[in-house]
PDB file of C-alpha atoms in Angstrom:
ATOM      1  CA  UNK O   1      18.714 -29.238 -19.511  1.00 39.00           C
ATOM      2  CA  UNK O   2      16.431 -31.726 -17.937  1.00 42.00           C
ATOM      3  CA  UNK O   3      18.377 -34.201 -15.068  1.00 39.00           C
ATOM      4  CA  UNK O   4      17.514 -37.084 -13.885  1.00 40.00           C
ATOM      5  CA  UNK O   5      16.180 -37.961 -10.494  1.00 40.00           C
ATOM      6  CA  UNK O   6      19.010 -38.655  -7.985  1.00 40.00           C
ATOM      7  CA  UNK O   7      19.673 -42.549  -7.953  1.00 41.00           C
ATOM      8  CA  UNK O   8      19.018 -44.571  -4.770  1.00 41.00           C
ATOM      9  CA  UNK O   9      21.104 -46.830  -3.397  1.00 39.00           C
ATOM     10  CA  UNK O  10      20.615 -50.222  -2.706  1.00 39.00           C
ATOM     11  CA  UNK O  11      20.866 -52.608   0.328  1.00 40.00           C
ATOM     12  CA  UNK O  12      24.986 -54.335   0.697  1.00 38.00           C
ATOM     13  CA  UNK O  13      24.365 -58.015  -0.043  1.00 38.00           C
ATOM     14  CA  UNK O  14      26.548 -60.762   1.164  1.00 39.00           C
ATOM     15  CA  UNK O  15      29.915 -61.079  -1.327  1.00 37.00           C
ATOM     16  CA  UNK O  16      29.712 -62.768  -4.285  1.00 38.00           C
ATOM     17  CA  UNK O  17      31.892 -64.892  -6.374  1.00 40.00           C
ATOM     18  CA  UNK O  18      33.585 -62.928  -9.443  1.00 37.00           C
ATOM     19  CA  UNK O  19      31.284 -64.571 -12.695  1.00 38.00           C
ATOM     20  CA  UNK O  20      31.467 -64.142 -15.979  1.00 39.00           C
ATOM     21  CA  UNK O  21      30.660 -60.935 -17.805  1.00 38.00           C
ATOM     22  CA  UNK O  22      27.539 -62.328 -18.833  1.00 38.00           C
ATOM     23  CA  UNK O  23      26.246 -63.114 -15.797  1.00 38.00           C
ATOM     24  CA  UNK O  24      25.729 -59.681 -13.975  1.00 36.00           C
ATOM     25  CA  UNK O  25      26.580 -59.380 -10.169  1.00 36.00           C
ATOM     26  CA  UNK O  26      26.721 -56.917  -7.712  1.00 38.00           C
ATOM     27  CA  UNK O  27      30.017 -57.107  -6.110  1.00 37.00           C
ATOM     28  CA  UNK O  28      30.482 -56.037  -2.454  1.00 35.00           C
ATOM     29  CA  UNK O  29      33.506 -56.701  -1.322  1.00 38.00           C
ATOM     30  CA  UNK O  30      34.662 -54.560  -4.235  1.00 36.00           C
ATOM     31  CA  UNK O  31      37.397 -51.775  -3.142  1.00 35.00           C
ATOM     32  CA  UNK O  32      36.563 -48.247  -4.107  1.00 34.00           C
ATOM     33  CA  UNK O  33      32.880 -48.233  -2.496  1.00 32.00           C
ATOM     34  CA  UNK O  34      33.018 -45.404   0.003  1.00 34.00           C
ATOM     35  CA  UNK O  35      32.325 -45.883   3.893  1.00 32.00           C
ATOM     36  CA  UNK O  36      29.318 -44.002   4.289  1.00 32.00           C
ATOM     37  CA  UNK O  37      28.082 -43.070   0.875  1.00 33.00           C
ATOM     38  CA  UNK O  38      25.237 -44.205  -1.403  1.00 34.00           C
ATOM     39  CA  UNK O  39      27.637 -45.972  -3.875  1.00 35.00           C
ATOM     40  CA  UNK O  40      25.750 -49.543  -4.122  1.00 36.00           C
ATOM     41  CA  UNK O  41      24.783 -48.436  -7.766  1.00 38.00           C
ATOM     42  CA  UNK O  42      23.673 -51.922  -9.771  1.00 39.00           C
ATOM     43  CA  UNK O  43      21.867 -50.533 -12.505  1.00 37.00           C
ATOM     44  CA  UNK O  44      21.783 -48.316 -15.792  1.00 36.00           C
ATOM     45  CA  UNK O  45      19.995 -45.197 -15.466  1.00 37.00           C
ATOM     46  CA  UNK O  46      16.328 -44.639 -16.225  1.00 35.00           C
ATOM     47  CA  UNK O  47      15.540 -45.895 -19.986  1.00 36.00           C
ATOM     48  CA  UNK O  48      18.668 -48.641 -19.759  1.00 41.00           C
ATOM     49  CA  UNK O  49      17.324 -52.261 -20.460  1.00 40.00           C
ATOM     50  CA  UNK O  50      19.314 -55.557 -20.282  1.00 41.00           C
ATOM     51  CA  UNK O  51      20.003 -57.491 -23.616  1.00 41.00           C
ATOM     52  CA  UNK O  52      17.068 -59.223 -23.510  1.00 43.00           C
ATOM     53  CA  UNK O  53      14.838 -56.137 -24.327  1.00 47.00           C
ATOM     54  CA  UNK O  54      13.274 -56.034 -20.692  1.00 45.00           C
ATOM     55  CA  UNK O  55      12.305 -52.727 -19.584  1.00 47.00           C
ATOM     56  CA  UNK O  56      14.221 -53.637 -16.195  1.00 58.00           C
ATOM     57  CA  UNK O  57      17.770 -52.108 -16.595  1.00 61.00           C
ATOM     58  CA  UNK O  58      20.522 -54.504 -16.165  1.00 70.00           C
ATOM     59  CA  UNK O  59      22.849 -54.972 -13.245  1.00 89.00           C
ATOM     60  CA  UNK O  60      26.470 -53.829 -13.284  1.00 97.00           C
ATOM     61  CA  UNK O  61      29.068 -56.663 -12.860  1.00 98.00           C
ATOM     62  CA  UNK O  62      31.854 -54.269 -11.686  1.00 98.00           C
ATOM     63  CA  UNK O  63      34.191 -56.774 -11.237  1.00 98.00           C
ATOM     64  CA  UNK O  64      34.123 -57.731 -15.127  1.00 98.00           C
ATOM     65  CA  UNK O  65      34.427 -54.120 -16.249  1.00 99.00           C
ATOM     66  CA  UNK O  66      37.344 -53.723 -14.080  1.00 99.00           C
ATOM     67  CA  UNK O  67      38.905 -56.722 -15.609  1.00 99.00           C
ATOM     68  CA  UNK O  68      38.285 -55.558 -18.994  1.00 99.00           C
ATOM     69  CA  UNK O  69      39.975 -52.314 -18.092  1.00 99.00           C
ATOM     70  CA  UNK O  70      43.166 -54.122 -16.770  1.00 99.00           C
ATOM     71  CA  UNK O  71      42.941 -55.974 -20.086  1.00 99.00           C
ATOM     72  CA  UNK O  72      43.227 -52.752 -21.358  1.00 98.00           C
ATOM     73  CA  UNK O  73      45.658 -50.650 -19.622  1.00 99.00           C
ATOM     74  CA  UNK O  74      48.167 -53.522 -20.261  1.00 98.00           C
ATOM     75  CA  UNK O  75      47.708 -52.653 -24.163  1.00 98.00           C
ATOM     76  CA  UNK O  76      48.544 -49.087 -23.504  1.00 99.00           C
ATOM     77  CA  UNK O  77      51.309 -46.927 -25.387  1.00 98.00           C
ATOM     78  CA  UNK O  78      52.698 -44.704 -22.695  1.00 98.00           C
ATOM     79  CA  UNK O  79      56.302 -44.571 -23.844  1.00 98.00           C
ATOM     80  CA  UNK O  80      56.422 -40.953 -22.431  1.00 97.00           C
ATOM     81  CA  UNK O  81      54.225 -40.903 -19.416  1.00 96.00           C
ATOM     82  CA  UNK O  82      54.705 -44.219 -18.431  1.00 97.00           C
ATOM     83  CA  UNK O  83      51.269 -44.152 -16.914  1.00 98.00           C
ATOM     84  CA  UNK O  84      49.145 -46.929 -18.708  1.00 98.00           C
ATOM     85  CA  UNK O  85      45.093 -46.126 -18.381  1.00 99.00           C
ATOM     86  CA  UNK O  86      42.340 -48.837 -19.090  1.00 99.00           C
ATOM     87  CA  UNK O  87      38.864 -48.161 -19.522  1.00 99.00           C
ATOM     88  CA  UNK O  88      35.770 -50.176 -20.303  1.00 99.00           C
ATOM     89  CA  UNK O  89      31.723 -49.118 -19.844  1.00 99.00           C
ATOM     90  CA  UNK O  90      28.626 -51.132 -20.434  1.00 99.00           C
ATOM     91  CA  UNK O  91      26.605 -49.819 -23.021  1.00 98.00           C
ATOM     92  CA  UNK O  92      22.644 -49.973 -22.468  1.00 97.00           C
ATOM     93  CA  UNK O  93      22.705 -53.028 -24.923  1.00 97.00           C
ATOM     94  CA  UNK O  94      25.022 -54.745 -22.857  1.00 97.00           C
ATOM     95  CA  UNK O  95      27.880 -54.511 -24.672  1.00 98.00           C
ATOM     96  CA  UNK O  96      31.112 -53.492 -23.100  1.00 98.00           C
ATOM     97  CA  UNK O  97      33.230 -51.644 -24.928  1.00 99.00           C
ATOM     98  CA  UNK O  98      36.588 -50.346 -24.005  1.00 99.00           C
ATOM     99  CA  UNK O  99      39.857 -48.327 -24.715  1.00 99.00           C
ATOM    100  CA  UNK O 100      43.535 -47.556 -23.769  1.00 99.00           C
ATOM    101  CA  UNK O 101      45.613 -44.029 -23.532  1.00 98.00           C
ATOM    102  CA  UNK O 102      47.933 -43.620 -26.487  1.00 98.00           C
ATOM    103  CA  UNK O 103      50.095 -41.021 -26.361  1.00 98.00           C
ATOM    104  CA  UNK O 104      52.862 -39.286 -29.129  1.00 97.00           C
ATOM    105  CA  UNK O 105      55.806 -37.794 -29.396  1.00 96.00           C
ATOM    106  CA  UNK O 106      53.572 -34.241 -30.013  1.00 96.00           C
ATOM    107  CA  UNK O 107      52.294 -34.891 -26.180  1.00 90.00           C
ATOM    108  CA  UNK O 108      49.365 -32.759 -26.699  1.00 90.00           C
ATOM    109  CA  UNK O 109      47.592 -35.251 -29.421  1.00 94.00           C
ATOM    110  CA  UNK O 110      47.685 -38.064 -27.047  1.00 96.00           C
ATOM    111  CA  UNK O 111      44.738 -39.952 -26.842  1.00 98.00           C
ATOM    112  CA  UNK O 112      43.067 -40.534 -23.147  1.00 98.00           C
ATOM    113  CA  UNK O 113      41.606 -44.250 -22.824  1.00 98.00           C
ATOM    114  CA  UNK O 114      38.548 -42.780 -22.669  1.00 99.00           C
ATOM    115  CA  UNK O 115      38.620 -40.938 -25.939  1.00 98.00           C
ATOM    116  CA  UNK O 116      39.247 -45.051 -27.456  1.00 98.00           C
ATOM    117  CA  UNK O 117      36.607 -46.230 -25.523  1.00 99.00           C
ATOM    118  CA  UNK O 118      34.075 -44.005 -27.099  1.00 99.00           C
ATOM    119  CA  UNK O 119      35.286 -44.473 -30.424  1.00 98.00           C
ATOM    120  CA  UNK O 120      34.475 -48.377 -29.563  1.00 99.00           C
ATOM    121  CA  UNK O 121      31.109 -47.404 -28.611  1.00 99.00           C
ATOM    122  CA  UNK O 122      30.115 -45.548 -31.861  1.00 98.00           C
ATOM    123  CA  UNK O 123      32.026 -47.869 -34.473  1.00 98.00           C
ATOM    124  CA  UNK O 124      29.991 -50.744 -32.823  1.00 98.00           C
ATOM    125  CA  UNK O 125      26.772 -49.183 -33.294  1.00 97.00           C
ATOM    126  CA  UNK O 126      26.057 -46.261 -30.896  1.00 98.00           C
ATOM    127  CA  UNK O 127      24.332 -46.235 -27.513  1.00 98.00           C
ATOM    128  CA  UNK O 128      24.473 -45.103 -24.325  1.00 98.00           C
ATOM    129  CA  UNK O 129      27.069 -46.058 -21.559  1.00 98.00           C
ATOM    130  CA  UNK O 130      25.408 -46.696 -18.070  1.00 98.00           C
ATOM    131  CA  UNK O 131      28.539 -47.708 -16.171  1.00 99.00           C
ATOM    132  CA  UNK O 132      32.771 -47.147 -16.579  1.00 99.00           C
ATOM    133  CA  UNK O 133      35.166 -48.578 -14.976  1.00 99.00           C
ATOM    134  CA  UNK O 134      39.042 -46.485 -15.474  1.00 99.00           C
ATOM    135  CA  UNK O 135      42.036 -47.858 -13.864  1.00 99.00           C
ATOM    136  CA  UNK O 136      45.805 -46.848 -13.749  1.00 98.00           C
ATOM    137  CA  UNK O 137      48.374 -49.290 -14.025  1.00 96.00           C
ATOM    138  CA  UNK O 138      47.732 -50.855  -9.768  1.00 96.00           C
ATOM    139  CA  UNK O 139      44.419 -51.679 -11.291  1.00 96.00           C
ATOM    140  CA  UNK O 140      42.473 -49.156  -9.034  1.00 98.00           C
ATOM    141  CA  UNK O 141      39.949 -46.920  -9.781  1.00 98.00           C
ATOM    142  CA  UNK O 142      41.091 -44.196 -11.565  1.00 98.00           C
ATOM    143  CA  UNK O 143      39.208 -40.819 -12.189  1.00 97.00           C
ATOM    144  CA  UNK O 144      38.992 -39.428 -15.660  1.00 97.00           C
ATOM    145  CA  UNK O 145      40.314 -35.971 -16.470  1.00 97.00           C
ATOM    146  CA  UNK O 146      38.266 -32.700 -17.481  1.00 96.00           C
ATOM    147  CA  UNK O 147      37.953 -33.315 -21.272  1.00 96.00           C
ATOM    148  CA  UNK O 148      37.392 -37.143 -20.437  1.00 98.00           C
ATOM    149  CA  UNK O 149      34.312 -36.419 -17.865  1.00 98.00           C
ATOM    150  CA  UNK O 150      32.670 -34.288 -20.521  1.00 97.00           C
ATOM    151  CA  UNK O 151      33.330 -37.296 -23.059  1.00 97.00           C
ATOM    152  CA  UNK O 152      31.348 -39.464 -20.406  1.00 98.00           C
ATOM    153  CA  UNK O 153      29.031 -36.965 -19.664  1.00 97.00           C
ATOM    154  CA  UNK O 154      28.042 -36.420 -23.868  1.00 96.00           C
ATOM    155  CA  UNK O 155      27.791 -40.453 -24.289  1.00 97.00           C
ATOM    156  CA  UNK O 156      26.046 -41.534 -21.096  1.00 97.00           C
ATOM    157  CA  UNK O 157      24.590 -38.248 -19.830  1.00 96.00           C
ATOM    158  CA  UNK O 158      23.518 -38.096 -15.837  1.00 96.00           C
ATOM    159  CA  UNK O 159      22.631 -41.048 -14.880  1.00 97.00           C
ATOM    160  CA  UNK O 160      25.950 -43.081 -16.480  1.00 98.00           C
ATOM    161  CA  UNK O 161      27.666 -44.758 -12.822  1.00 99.00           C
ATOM    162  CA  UNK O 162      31.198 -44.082 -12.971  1.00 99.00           C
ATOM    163  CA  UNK O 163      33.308 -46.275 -10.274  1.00 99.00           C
ATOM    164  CA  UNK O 164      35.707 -43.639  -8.772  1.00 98.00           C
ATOM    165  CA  UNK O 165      38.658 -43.797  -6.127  1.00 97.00           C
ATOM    166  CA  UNK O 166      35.241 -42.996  -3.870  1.00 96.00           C
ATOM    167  CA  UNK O 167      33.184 -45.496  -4.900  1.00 98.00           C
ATOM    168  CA  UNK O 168      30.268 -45.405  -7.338  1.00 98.00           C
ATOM    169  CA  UNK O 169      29.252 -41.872  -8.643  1.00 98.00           C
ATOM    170  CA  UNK O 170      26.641 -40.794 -11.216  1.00 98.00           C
ATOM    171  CA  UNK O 171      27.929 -38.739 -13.747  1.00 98.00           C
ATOM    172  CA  UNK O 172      25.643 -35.662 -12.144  1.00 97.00           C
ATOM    173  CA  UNK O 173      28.220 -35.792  -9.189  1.00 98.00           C
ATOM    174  CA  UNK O 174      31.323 -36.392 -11.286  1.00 98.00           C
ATOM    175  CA  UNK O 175      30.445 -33.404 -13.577  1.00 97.00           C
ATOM    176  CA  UNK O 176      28.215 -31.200 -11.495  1.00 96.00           C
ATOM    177  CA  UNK O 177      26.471 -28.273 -14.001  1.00 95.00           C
ATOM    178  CA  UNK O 178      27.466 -29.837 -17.071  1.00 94.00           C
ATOM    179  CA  UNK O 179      27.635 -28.706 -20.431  1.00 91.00           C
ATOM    180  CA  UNK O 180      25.967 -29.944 -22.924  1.00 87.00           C
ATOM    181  CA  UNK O 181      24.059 -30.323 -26.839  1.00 85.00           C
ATOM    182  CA  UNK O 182      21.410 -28.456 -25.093  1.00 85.00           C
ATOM    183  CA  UNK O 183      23.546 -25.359 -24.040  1.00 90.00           C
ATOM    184  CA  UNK O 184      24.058 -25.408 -27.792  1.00 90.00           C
ATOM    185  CA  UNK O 185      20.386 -24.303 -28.905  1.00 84.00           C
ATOM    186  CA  UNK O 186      18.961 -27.645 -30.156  1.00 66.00           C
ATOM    187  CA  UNK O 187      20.070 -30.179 -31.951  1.00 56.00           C
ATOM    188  CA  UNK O 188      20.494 -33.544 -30.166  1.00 57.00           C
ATOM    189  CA  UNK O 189      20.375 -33.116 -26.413  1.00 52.00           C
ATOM    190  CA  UNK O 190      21.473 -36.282 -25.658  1.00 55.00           C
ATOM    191  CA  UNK O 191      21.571 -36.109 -22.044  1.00 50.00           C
TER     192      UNK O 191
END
């Protein structure tokens, strides 16, 4: 399975005023972004372009995504749990599309947030994600379980950012050795 080259960070910037999700912005005052680490991610992976069609790919407004999420998680239905998940990703369209966890008396049929989110995705027309934002009901980061990673992984492949309690990881970090279509022999090898 081919990977992508490891993504470099980029410079802090001074802190910016939350805008609206169409108007992209790096935030930096965001919490999450590890002391220390390469976690200044702004753009999709290599091949990601911004609605316009440009070949440059477009920057992440984490602060939007994490609002969407919140939006989210508040829609949740965790009678069981009582732990509400929100997710939302940018697609490399631009779209953002999103999901909540909804769980059932059979516990193990609930749904993870992440499992709606990428249902979202492909009844909306199909596409890559190249950022997600997950939070828990505080409205922090919140990393996604096994089965959700390899979701993320199989619908955004290496180079999809992921914000995590650590700050911003590509999905080669947050799924190191992945599986994937092309363990399978063929097919379509998304990643």
């Amino acid at each position: 399975m081919a990977s992508s080259p490891p993504t470099e960070p980029t410079e802090p910037t001074e802190p910016t005023e939350p805008t609206e999700p169409s108007e992209p912005t790096e935030p930096t005052d965001e919490p999450g972004y590890a002391a220390g680490r390469a976690s200044r991610h702004t753009s999709a992976p290599p091949g990601g372009t911004d609605p316009s069609g440009s070949a440059e790919p477009a920057p992440v407004d984490w602060e939007a995504l994490r609002l969407r999420a919140v939006e989210l998680m508040e829609r949740a239905y965790a009678p069981y749990s009582h732990f509400p998940v929100g997710v939302a990703g940018l697609v490399d369209d631009g779209r953002v599309v999103a999901g909540c966890n909804v769980e059932n008396a059979a516990y193990g049929v609930g749904l993870c947030a992440e499992c709606g989110m990428v249902s979202e995705l492909h009844a909306t027309g199909g596409g890559r994600l190249t950022a997600v934002y997950c939070v828990g009901r505080d409205g922090a980061p919140l990393m996604a379980c096994g089965r959700c990673r390899q979701l993320l992984w199989e619908n955004g492949g290496p180079g999809c950012l992921v914000m995590t309690p650590e700050g911003v990881l590509p999905m080669s970090e947050v799924l190191p050795q992945a599986f994937g279509p092309a363990n399978l022999g063929g097919g379509d090898a998304r990643p």
